Short mmCIF file of C-alpha atoms and ligand atoms in Angstrom, two decimals:
data_model
loop_
_atom_site.label_atom_id
_atom_site.label_comp_id
_atom_site.label_asym_id
_atom_site.label_seq_id
_atom_site.Cartn_x
_atom_site.Cartn_y
_atom_site.Cartn_z
CA SER P 1 -14.94 -28.14 3.11
CA ILE P 2 -15.95 -24.92 4.86
CA SER P 3 -18.05 -25.70 7.93
CA ALA P 4 -18.42 -22.25 9.51
CA VAL P 5 -17.79 -18.58 8.72
CA THR P 6 -18.12 -16.06 11.54
CA GLY P 7 -17.72 -12.27 11.68
CA HIS P 8 -16.44 -10.32 14.69
CA PRO P 9 -16.03 -6.59 15.43
CA ARG P 10 -12.37 -5.68 16.13
CA TRP P 11 -10.32 -2.45 16.04
CA ASP P 12 -7.81 -0.92 13.65
CA SER P 13 -4.73 1.28 14.04
CA ARG P 14 -6.77 4.52 13.83
CA GLY P 15 -9.03 3.51 16.70
CA ARG P 16 -11.88 2.62 14.34
CA PRO P 17 -13.85 -0.62 14.25
CA THR P 18 -12.98 -3.21 11.63
CA VAL P 19 -14.17 -6.65 10.55
CA GLU P 20 -12.53 -9.92 11.52
CA VAL P 21 -13.58 -13.16 9.83
CA VAL P 22 -12.87 -16.71 11.03
CA VAL P 23 -13.30 -19.59 8.56
CA ARG P 24 -13.38 -23.18 9.85
CA THR P 25 -13.19 -26.35 7.81
CA GLY P 26 -14.49 -29.86 8.47
CA ASP P 27 -10.98 -31.17 9.12
CA GLY P 28 -10.49 -28.69 11.97
CA SER P 29 -8.43 -26.06 10.11
CA VAL P 30 -8.95 -22.40 11.01
CA GLY P 31 -8.27 -19.26 8.95
CA ARG P 32 -8.51 -15.77 10.38
CA ALA P 33 -8.25 -12.34 8.73
CA LEU P 34 -8.86 -8.66 9.48
CA ALA P 35 -9.94 -5.98 7.01
CA PRO P 36 -7.76 -2.85 6.60
CA ALA P 37 -9.14 0.60 5.66
CA GLY P 38 -7.87 3.50 3.55
CA ALA P 39 -8.12 7.24 4.25
CA SER P 40 -7.24 8.57 0.81
CA THR P 41 -9.41 6.18 -1.14
CA GLY P 42 -10.10 5.97 -4.86
CA SER P 43 -13.74 6.41 -5.88
CA GLY P 44 -13.61 3.08 -7.75
CA GLU P 45 -12.75 1.01 -4.67
CA ALA P 46 -14.93 -1.77 -3.28
CA VAL P 47 -17.36 -0.25 -0.76
CA ASP P 48 -16.17 0.00 2.84
CA LEU P 49 -19.49 -0.69 4.60
CA ARG P 50 -19.94 1.47 7.73
CA ASP P 51 -22.93 1.88 10.02
CA GLY P 52 -22.97 5.69 10.14
CA GLY P 53 -24.82 7.26 13.06
CA PRO P 54 -23.35 8.62 16.26
CA ALA P 55 -21.55 5.50 17.60
CA HIS P 56 -17.81 5.10 16.87
CA GLY P 57 -17.78 8.30 14.82
CA GLY P 58 -19.98 6.60 12.24
CA TYR P 59 -17.28 3.98 11.56
CA GLY P 60 -19.13 1.06 13.16
CA VAL P 61 -19.06 -2.26 11.30
CA ASP P 62 -22.05 -4.03 12.87
CA ARG P 63 -23.81 -4.25 9.51
CA ALA P 64 -20.68 -5.66 7.82
CA VAL P 65 -20.28 -8.23 10.63
CA ASP P 66 -23.95 -9.19 10.21
CA ARG P 67 -23.37 -9.72 6.48
CA VAL P 68 -20.58 -12.18 7.35
CA ASN P 69 -22.68 -14.12 9.83
CA GLY P 70 -25.73 -14.09 7.54
CA PRO P 71 -25.50 -14.16 3.74
CA ILE P 72 -21.73 -14.73 3.50
CA ALA P 73 -21.72 -17.73 5.84
CA ALA P 74 -24.72 -19.19 3.99
CA ALA P 75 -23.03 -18.72 0.60
CA LEU P 76 -19.71 -20.33 1.60
CA LYS P 77 -20.78 -23.25 3.74
CA GLY P 78 -19.91 -26.57 2.10
CA LEU P 79 -17.49 -25.05 -0.43
CA ASP P 80 -13.88 -26.25 -0.71
CA ALA P 81 -11.57 -23.77 1.08
CA ALA P 82 -8.79 -24.70 -1.36
CA ASP P 83 -10.93 -23.37 -4.23
CA GLN P 84 -10.29 -19.64 -3.74
CA ALA P 85 -11.85 -18.71 -7.08
CA GLY P 86 -15.00 -20.67 -6.21
CA ALA P 87 -15.35 -19.04 -2.79
CA ASP P 88 -14.77 -15.57 -4.26
CA ALA P 89 -17.29 -16.22 -7.05
CA ALA P 90 -19.83 -17.18 -4.36
CA LEU P 91 -19.17 -13.82 -2.65
CA GLU P 92 -19.74 -11.97 -5.94
CA ALA P 93 -22.97 -13.88 -6.57
CA ALA P 94 -24.25 -13.27 -3.03
CA ASP P 95 -23.54 -9.55 -3.39
CA GLY P 96 -24.83 -8.88 -6.89
CA THR P 97 -23.40 -5.34 -7.21
CA ALA P 98 -20.21 -4.19 -8.93
CA GLY P 99 -18.34 -2.91 -5.86
CA PHE P 100 -19.65 -5.17 -3.07
CA ALA P 101 -22.04 -2.42 -2.01
CA HIS P 102 -24.42 -4.94 -0.46
CA LEU P 103 -22.05 -7.19 1.52
CA GLY P 104 -19.32 -4.57 2.06
CA GLY P 105 -15.83 -4.90 0.62
CA ASN P 106 -14.50 -4.93 4.19
CA ALA P 107 -16.63 -8.03 4.92
CA THR P 108 -15.72 -9.75 1.64
CA VAL P 109 -11.96 -9.08 1.71
CA ALA P 110 -11.63 -10.38 5.28
CA THR P 111 -13.68 -13.45 4.29
CA SER P 112 -11.66 -14.05 1.14
CA LEU P 113 -8.37 -13.81 3.09
CA ALA P 114 -9.67 -16.05 5.87
CA VAL P 115 -10.58 -18.70 3.27
CA ALA P 116 -7.00 -18.53 1.93
CA GLN P 117 -5.61 -18.85 5.46
CA ALA P 118 -7.88 -21.84 6.22
CA ALA P 119 -6.72 -23.57 3.03
CA ALA P 120 -3.07 -22.88 3.91
CA ALA P 121 -3.61 -24.19 7.43
CA ALA P 122 -5.21 -27.36 6.04
CA SER P 123 -2.14 -27.93 3.85
CA GLY P 124 0.20 -27.28 6.78
CA LEU P 125 1.98 -24.46 4.93
CA PRO P 126 2.42 -20.75 5.62
CA LEU P 127 0.22 -18.71 3.26
CA TRP P 128 3.07 -17.55 1.00
CA ARG P 129 4.18 -21.13 0.36
CA ALA P 130 0.61 -22.37 -0.09
CA LEU P 131 0.14 -19.68 -2.77
CA ASN P 132 3.34 -20.69 -4.57
CA PRO P 133 5.60 -23.52 -3.34
CA ALA P 134 8.37 -22.23 -5.66
CA ALA P 135 8.26 -18.62 -4.39
CA ARG P 136 11.69 -17.32 -3.39
CA ARG P 137 11.73 -13.60 -4.24
CA LEU P 138 11.62 -11.00 -1.47
CA PRO P 139 10.07 -7.77 -2.78
CA LEU P 140 11.75 -4.35 -2.70
CA PRO P 141 10.24 -2.47 0.27
CA GLU P 142 9.00 1.11 0.01
CA VAL P 143 9.41 2.42 3.56
CA GLN P 144 7.76 5.64 4.68
CA ILE P 145 9.99 8.21 6.42
CA PHE P 146 7.70 11.29 6.36
CA GLY P 147 3.90 11.10 6.36
CA GLY P 148 1.62 13.88 5.12
CA GLY P 149 -1.60 14.44 3.22
CA ALA P 150 -4.76 12.81 4.53
CA HIS P 151 -2.63 10.88 7.04
CA ALA P 152 -1.31 14.02 8.77
CA HIS P 153 -4.07 16.61 8.44
CA GLY P 154 -2.40 18.05 5.35
CA ARG P 155 0.72 19.19 7.25
CA LEU P 156 2.52 18.31 4.03
CA ASP P 157 0.62 18.15 0.74
CA VAL P 158 2.52 15.06 -0.45
CA GLN P 159 1.14 12.01 1.34
CA ASP P 160 4.11 9.63 1.54
CA LEU P 161 7.83 10.35 1.34
CA MET P 162 9.45 6.93 1.28
CA VAL P 163 12.82 5.28 0.66
CA VAL P 164 13.57 2.27 -1.55
CA PRO P 165 16.80 0.51 -0.53
CA TYR P 166 17.53 -1.20 -3.85
CA GLY P 167 21.32 -1.32 -3.35
CA ALA P 168 21.09 -3.78 -0.45
CA GLY P 169 21.98 -7.44 -0.85
CA SER P 170 19.04 -8.87 1.08
CA PHE P 171 15.67 -7.85 2.43
CA ALA P 172 17.11 -7.86 5.95
CA GLU P 173 19.92 -5.49 5.00
CA ALA P 174 17.52 -3.30 3.01
CA TYR P 175 15.16 -2.96 5.95
CA ALA P 176 18.00 -2.20 8.38
CA TRP P 177 19.11 0.65 6.09
CA CYS P 178 15.59 2.12 6.16
CA ASN P 179 15.63 2.14 9.95
CA ASP P 180 18.96 3.99 9.82
CA VAL P 181 17.37 6.61 7.56
CA TYR P 182 14.35 6.90 9.85
CA ARG P 183 16.53 7.58 12.89
CA ALA P 184 18.69 10.04 10.94
CA ALA P 185 15.56 11.86 9.76
CA GLY P 186 14.29 12.11 13.34
CA GLU P 187 17.57 13.61 14.53
CA LEU P 188 17.49 16.09 11.66
CA LEU P 189 13.94 17.14 12.59
CA ASP P 190 15.02 17.55 16.22
CA ARG P 191 17.89 19.85 15.23
CA ARG P 192 15.43 22.01 13.27
CA GLY P 193 12.68 21.90 15.88
CA ALA P 194 10.43 20.33 13.25
CA ARG P 195 9.48 17.01 14.86
CA ALA P 196 5.70 17.12 15.23
CA GLY P 197 4.91 13.45 15.96
CA VAL P 198 4.15 10.49 13.71
CA ALA P 199 1.49 10.20 11.00
CA ASP P 200 -1.02 7.37 10.45
CA GLU P 201 1.53 4.98 8.92
CA GLY P 202 4.23 5.74 11.48
CA GLY P 203 6.40 8.11 9.42
CA TRP P 204 7.57 11.36 11.03
CA TRP P 205 5.00 14.14 10.91
CA PRO P 206 7.30 16.99 9.96
CA ALA P 207 6.59 20.69 10.51
CA PHE P 208 8.11 21.89 7.25
CA ASP P 209 6.92 24.94 5.35
CA SER P 210 7.16 23.37 1.94
CA ASN P 211 7.06 19.97 0.27
CA GLU P 212 10.46 20.58 -1.22
CA ALA P 213 11.94 21.15 2.26
CA ALA P 214 10.82 17.61 3.10
CA LEU P 215 12.40 16.24 -0.07
CA SER P 216 15.67 17.91 0.72
CA ALA P 217 15.59 16.74 4.36
CA LEU P 218 14.94 13.18 3.21
CA THR P 219 17.93 13.30 0.86
CA GLU P 220 20.07 14.60 3.74
CA ALA P 221 18.81 11.84 6.03
CA ILE P 222 19.84 9.17 3.51
CA GLU P 223 23.33 10.70 3.45
CA ALA P 224 23.46 11.02 7.24
CA ALA P 225 22.60 7.30 7.45
CA GLY P 226 25.76 6.62 5.45
CA ARG P 227 24.02 5.66 2.20
CA ALA P 228 24.44 7.10 -1.27
CA PRO P 229 21.19 8.80 -2.39
CA GLY P 230 20.16 7.57 -5.83
CA ASP P 231 22.80 4.88 -5.77
CA GLU P 232 22.06 2.66 -2.78
CA ILE P 233 18.76 4.20 -1.68
CA GLY P 234 16.26 6.13 -3.79
CA ILE P 235 13.22 8.21 -2.86
CA SER P 236 9.67 7.12 -3.62
CA LEU P 237 6.77 9.60 -3.44
CA ASP P 238 3.05 8.96 -3.16
CA ILE P 239 1.56 12.29 -4.25
CA ALA P 240 -2.02 10.97 -3.77
CA ALA P 241 -2.98 13.78 -6.15
CA THR P 242 -6.70 13.02 -6.11
CA GLN P 243 -6.60 14.73 -2.70
CA LEU P 244 -4.95 17.83 -4.22
CA ALA P 245 -7.23 18.26 -7.25
CA ASP P 246 -9.15 21.57 -7.20
CA GLY P 247 -12.18 20.24 -9.10
CA ALA P 248 -11.46 22.43 -12.13
CA GLY P 249 -8.65 20.37 -13.68
CA GLY P 250 -5.95 21.99 -11.53
CA TYR P 251 -3.95 21.06 -8.46
CA LEU P 252 -3.33 22.82 -5.14
CA LEU P 253 -0.35 22.88 -2.82
CA ARG P 254 -2.35 24.14 0.15
CA ARG P 255 0.64 24.56 2.48
CA GLU P 256 2.31 26.84 -0.03
CA GLU P 257 -0.92 28.47 -1.30
CA ARG P 258 -0.04 27.69 -4.89
CA ARG P 259 -2.36 26.53 -7.71
CA PHE P 260 -1.24 24.80 -10.91
CA ASP P 261 -2.97 23.84 -14.14
CA ARG P 262 -2.22 20.35 -15.45
CA ASP P 263 0.88 21.41 -17.40
CA GLY P 264 2.22 23.50 -14.53
CA TRP P 265 1.69 20.60 -12.13
CA CYS P 266 3.62 18.29 -14.45
CA GLU P 267 6.46 20.86 -14.59
CA LEU P 268 6.51 21.10 -10.79
CA LEU P 269 6.74 17.33 -10.34
CA LEU P 270 9.38 16.97 -13.08
CA GLY P 271 11.42 19.63 -11.25
CA TRP P 272 11.28 17.58 -8.05
CA LEU P 273 12.28 14.45 -9.97
CA ASP P 274 15.25 16.33 -11.46
CA ARG P 275 16.50 17.86 -8.23
CA TYR P 276 16.10 14.88 -5.86
CA PRO P 277 16.99 11.18 -6.19
CA VAL P 278 13.39 10.10 -6.82
CA VAL P 279 13.02 6.71 -8.50
CA SER P 280 9.27 6.13 -8.03
CA ILE P 281 6.15 8.32 -7.96
CA GLU P 282 2.58 7.19 -7.18
CA ASP P 283 -0.67 8.88 -8.27
CA PRO P 284 1.09 12.04 -9.55
CA PHE P 285 -2.23 13.11 -11.08
CA ALA P 286 -5.82 12.67 -9.93
CA GLU P 287 -7.72 9.42 -10.47
CA ASP P 288 -9.71 11.03 -13.33
CA ASP P 289 -6.70 12.58 -15.10
CA PRO P 290 -5.26 9.87 -17.41
CA VAL P 291 -3.87 12.59 -19.70
CA GLY P 292 -1.69 13.97 -16.90
CA MET P 293 -0.61 10.45 -15.87
CA ALA P 294 0.47 9.60 -19.42
CA ALA P 295 2.28 12.93 -19.90
CA LEU P 296 4.44 12.40 -16.81
CA THR P 297 5.01 8.70 -17.57
CA THR P 298 6.27 9.59 -21.04
CA ALA P 299 8.52 12.34 -19.70
CA VAL P 300 10.27 10.07 -17.16
CA ALA P 301 10.30 6.83 -19.18
CA GLY P 302 13.00 4.41 -18.01
CA ARG P 303 14.07 6.78 -15.23
CA VAL P 304 11.24 6.86 -12.69
CA GLN P 305 8.60 4.25 -11.93
CA VAL P 306 5.05 5.67 -12.12
CA ILE P 307 2.52 3.81 -9.94
CA GLY P 308 -1.26 3.86 -10.21
CA ASP P 309 -3.14 3.49 -6.91
CA ASP P 310 -6.40 5.50 -6.73
CA PHE P 311 -6.02 5.66 -10.50
CA LEU P 312 -6.34 1.86 -10.90
CA VAL P 313 -7.99 0.70 -7.64
CA THR P 314 -6.61 -2.85 -8.08
CA ASP P 315 -8.87 -3.47 -11.07
CA ALA P 316 -7.65 -5.68 -13.94
CA ALA P 317 -9.65 -3.84 -16.63
CA ARG P 318 -8.20 -0.48 -15.54
CA VAL P 319 -4.71 -2.00 -15.54
CA HIS P 320 -5.19 -3.06 -19.15
CA SER P 321 -6.40 0.35 -20.26
CA ALA P 322 -3.51 2.05 -18.41
CA ALA P 323 -1.12 -0.27 -20.26
CA ASP P 324 -2.84 0.62 -23.56
CA THR P 325 -2.45 4.37 -23.00
CA GLY P 326 0.94 4.31 -21.24
CA ALA P 327 -0.55 6.04 -18.19
CA CYS P 328 1.79 4.34 -15.67
CA THR P 329 4.43 1.63 -15.37
CA ALA P 330 3.43 0.01 -12.08
CA VAL P 331 0.30 -1.07 -10.22
CA LEU P 332 -0.39 -0.83 -6.50
CA VAL P 333 -2.25 -3.97 -5.41
CA LYS P 334 -4.49 -3.49 -2.38
CA PRO P 335 -6.76 -6.50 -1.79
CA ASN P 336 -9.45 -4.44 -0.07
CA GLN P 337 -9.75 -2.10 -3.08
CA ALA P 338 -10.76 -5.18 -5.09
CA GLY P 339 -12.88 -6.89 -2.41
CA THR P 340 -11.55 -10.44 -2.97
CA LEU P 341 -8.17 -12.12 -3.41
CA THR P 342 -9.22 -13.41 -6.82
CA ARG P 343 -9.94 -9.90 -8.08
CA ALA P 344 -6.70 -8.53 -6.57
CA ARG P 345 -4.73 -11.40 -8.09
CA ALA P 346 -6.32 -10.66 -11.49
CA ALA P 347 -5.07 -7.06 -11.29
CA LEU P 348 -1.56 -8.31 -10.42
CA ASP P 349 -1.66 -10.88 -13.23
CA ALA P 350 -2.81 -8.17 -15.67
CA ALA P 351 0.14 -6.01 -14.59
CA HIS P 352 2.61 -8.83 -15.15
CA ALA P 353 1.01 -9.78 -18.49
CA ARG P 354 1.44 -6.18 -19.70
CA GLY P 355 5.01 -5.76 -18.45
CA LEU P 356 4.05 -3.53 -15.51
CA THR P 357 5.47 -3.91 -12.01
CA ALA P 358 3.17 -4.87 -9.12
CA ILE P 359 3.54 -3.53 -5.58
CA VAL P 360 1.46 -5.27 -2.91
CA SER P 361 0.28 -2.70 -0.38
CA ALA P 362 -1.33 -2.36 3.03
CA ARG P 363 -3.63 0.58 3.91
CA SER P 364 -3.22 3.58 6.20
CA GLY P 365 -5.69 1.97 8.60
CA GLU P 366 -4.26 -1.45 9.49
CA THR P 367 -4.15 -4.24 12.05
CA GLU P 368 -1.69 -6.88 13.19
CA ASP P 369 -2.81 -9.07 10.26
CA VAL P 370 0.32 -9.96 8.23
CA ALA P 371 -1.33 -11.50 5.16
CA VAL P 372 -0.07 -8.78 2.77
CA ALA P 373 3.52 -9.86 3.49
CA HIS P 374 2.61 -13.40 2.40
CA LEU P 375 0.74 -12.18 -0.69
CA ALA P 376 3.75 -10.10 -1.80
CA VAL P 377 6.08 -13.14 -1.66
CA GLY P 378 3.55 -15.75 -2.81
CA TRP P 379 2.40 -13.62 -5.74
CA GLY P 380 5.94 -12.58 -6.68
CA SER P 381 5.38 -8.81 -6.59
CA GLY P 382 8.33 -6.54 -7.34
CA GLY P 383 7.57 -4.22 -4.43
CA VAL P 384 5.83 -4.11 -1.07
CA LYS P 385 4.47 -1.04 0.75
CA VAL P 386 3.22 -1.25 4.34
CA GLY P 387 4.13 2.13 5.86
CA SER P 388 6.97 3.20 8.13
CA VAL P 389 9.22 1.42 10.65
CA THR P 390 7.21 2.39 13.73
CA ARG P 391 3.80 1.25 14.99
CA GLY P 392 3.15 -2.45 15.57
CA GLU P 393 0.72 -2.87 12.68
CA ARG P 394 3.66 -1.94 10.41
CA THR P 395 6.48 -3.86 12.13
CA ALA P 396 4.23 -6.96 12.18
CA LYS P 397 4.44 -7.06 8.38
CA TRP P 398 8.13 -6.12 8.03
CA ASN P 399 9.12 -8.70 10.64
CA GLU P 400 7.03 -11.33 8.86
CA LEU P 401 8.99 -10.62 5.65
CA LEU P 402 12.21 -11.07 7.63
CA ARG P 403 10.92 -14.44 8.87
CA ILE P 404 10.08 -15.52 5.33
CA GLU P 405 13.54 -14.52 4.06
CA GLU P 406 15.11 -16.46 6.94
CA GLU P 407 12.94 -19.50 6.23
CA LEU P 408 14.00 -19.45 2.57
CA GLY P 409 17.64 -19.33 3.66
CA VAL P 410 20.08 -19.65 0.75
CA ASP P 411 17.17 -19.90 -1.69
CA ALA P 412 15.99 -16.35 -0.92
CA ARG P 413 16.40 -13.76 -3.69
CA PHE P 414 16.03 -10.07 -2.86
CA ALA P 415 14.36 -8.18 -5.72
CA GLY P 416 16.68 -5.18 -5.30
CA ARG P 417 16.63 -2.77 -8.22
CA SER P 418 14.72 -5.23 -10.42
CA GLY P 419 11.75 -4.65 -8.09
CA LEU P 420 11.40 -1.15 -9.56
CA GLY P 421 10.77 -2.33 -13.09
CA LEU P 422 13.25 0.19 -14.53
CA ASP P 423 16.12 -0.72 -16.90
CA GLY P 424 13.97 -3.56 -18.22
CA GLY P 425 14.24 -5.18 -14.75
P1 PGA G 1 -4.63 4.88 2.09
O1 PGA G 1 -3.13 5.35 1.84
O2 PGA G 1 -4.60 3.52 2.65
O3 PGA G 1 -5.15 5.93 3.02
O4 PGA G 1 -5.29 4.92 0.74
C1 PGA G 1 -2.17 4.52 1.22
C2 PGA G 1 -1.90 4.93 -0.19
O5 PGA G 1 -2.45 5.92 -0.71
O6 PGA G 1 -1.10 4.25 -0.86
ZN1 ZN G 2 -1.42 5.78 -2.74
#
C-alpha cells in the first residue's frame, strides 16, 4: 500500500515551475511523475493551480506542492497503489470541486501518474505493459514541423502544422521519415530566408506572410524528403481556433488581417483541405462552436479526421455529446486536462465506445517525463502527439516509443493509416 506521497517544485520546458510527485509503497516501490502545462488551454480543463504574484512570472507552484504534501498525501496513505480508480476517487473526494480547483489539476495529475508508476514498479513491468499485458499496437505519430499560434507569438495563426507518416511499415520507419521532412523544411526555410527559430514544441518558427504559404512549404518539404504527399505522408493541422475567435461568432487571421463569419471560416478551411494533402484537422472551430465543428465534420466525412481538443477537454460526457451531434471524429486525450488517469481513461473509453479515434497527447509545456508514450501504447490509442523532433522533452517521448516497439519485437503492430480512423479503420 501507499506509504508516502511527496510533492517537489521542478521546471518545465518553458522555464516555468511545475509539480513533481513521488509515491512510495510499503514494499519499497517508487513512482515518479511530472505535470505538463498547456498554453492554448480549453476553458473546461482541470485547473492549473499557480501562485500568482511577482515570483516566477506568477507561475509558481508552491501552493500546488503544498497540496500534495498536505491533503493529497493524507488522502492516499494506506491505499493500494494498484487500485488506480480508488486512488483517483480519493483525489476527487479530497478536492470536492468539479475541476480540481482546490487541489490543482497539476498536483492531481502528477499524483495520479505517480501512483500508476508505483504500481507498475511493484509489478516489475514498464507502465505500458502494466496497463495492458497484451498491448502491441504502436500509435500513428503526429509530428510537428511548423509551430505557430500561442506557441510562437502568433507568427502564424495556425498553431500546429504536422505530418502523419501513415505509409510507413513501422513506428521506427515512420519517425525517421518525419525527421527527413523536418530537415527538408529547415533547408527550404533557409533558402527563403524564413527560418526564425523554433517554437514551444520544437517545430520551425517560420517567417511566412500567410498560413497558406506554410501549408504549401510543408507539402514541398514532404516531397523534398522523397515521400509522396497524401500517399505516404499526410498533413495534420491543429487550428486551435478558440485562440482565433473574435468574440462575436467570427474568426480572425491576424497575420493576414482577414475576418470571417462562421460560414466563411468553414469555406476557408475546406479550401485548404482541398488544395493540400491534409488528412486531419484539430479544433477547426472554437470550443463553444459545436455548430461549426459539426458543419466541417459533415463536409469532410470519411476524408479528413476532425479532432476535438479544447472542444472536449478530455471529458467523457463531452465526448458522448460530440458523438451524438457528429461534431468530430476523434478525441485528443490529455491527462492533465482531466486531472486524473481514471478521468482521462474514461474519455478514451468513451471515444472507443462511440467509434471515435483517440490520440494521446502531451502539452506545449513539457518535461522529460515519458508517461504519455506508455499511456498511448497501454491504452491502445490510434494516434500520439508530443510535438516536433527537436527539444529533449519531445525526443524523450519519441525515443521511448522506439524502445517499446523494439521491446515488442515481432509482436509490434504499427497503427499506420488505421490510426487515423478513416476508411472505417
Ligand atoms: P497546448 O497545445 O498544450 O498549449 O494546449 C497543444 C494543443 O493544442 O494540442
Ligand atoms: Zn490542440
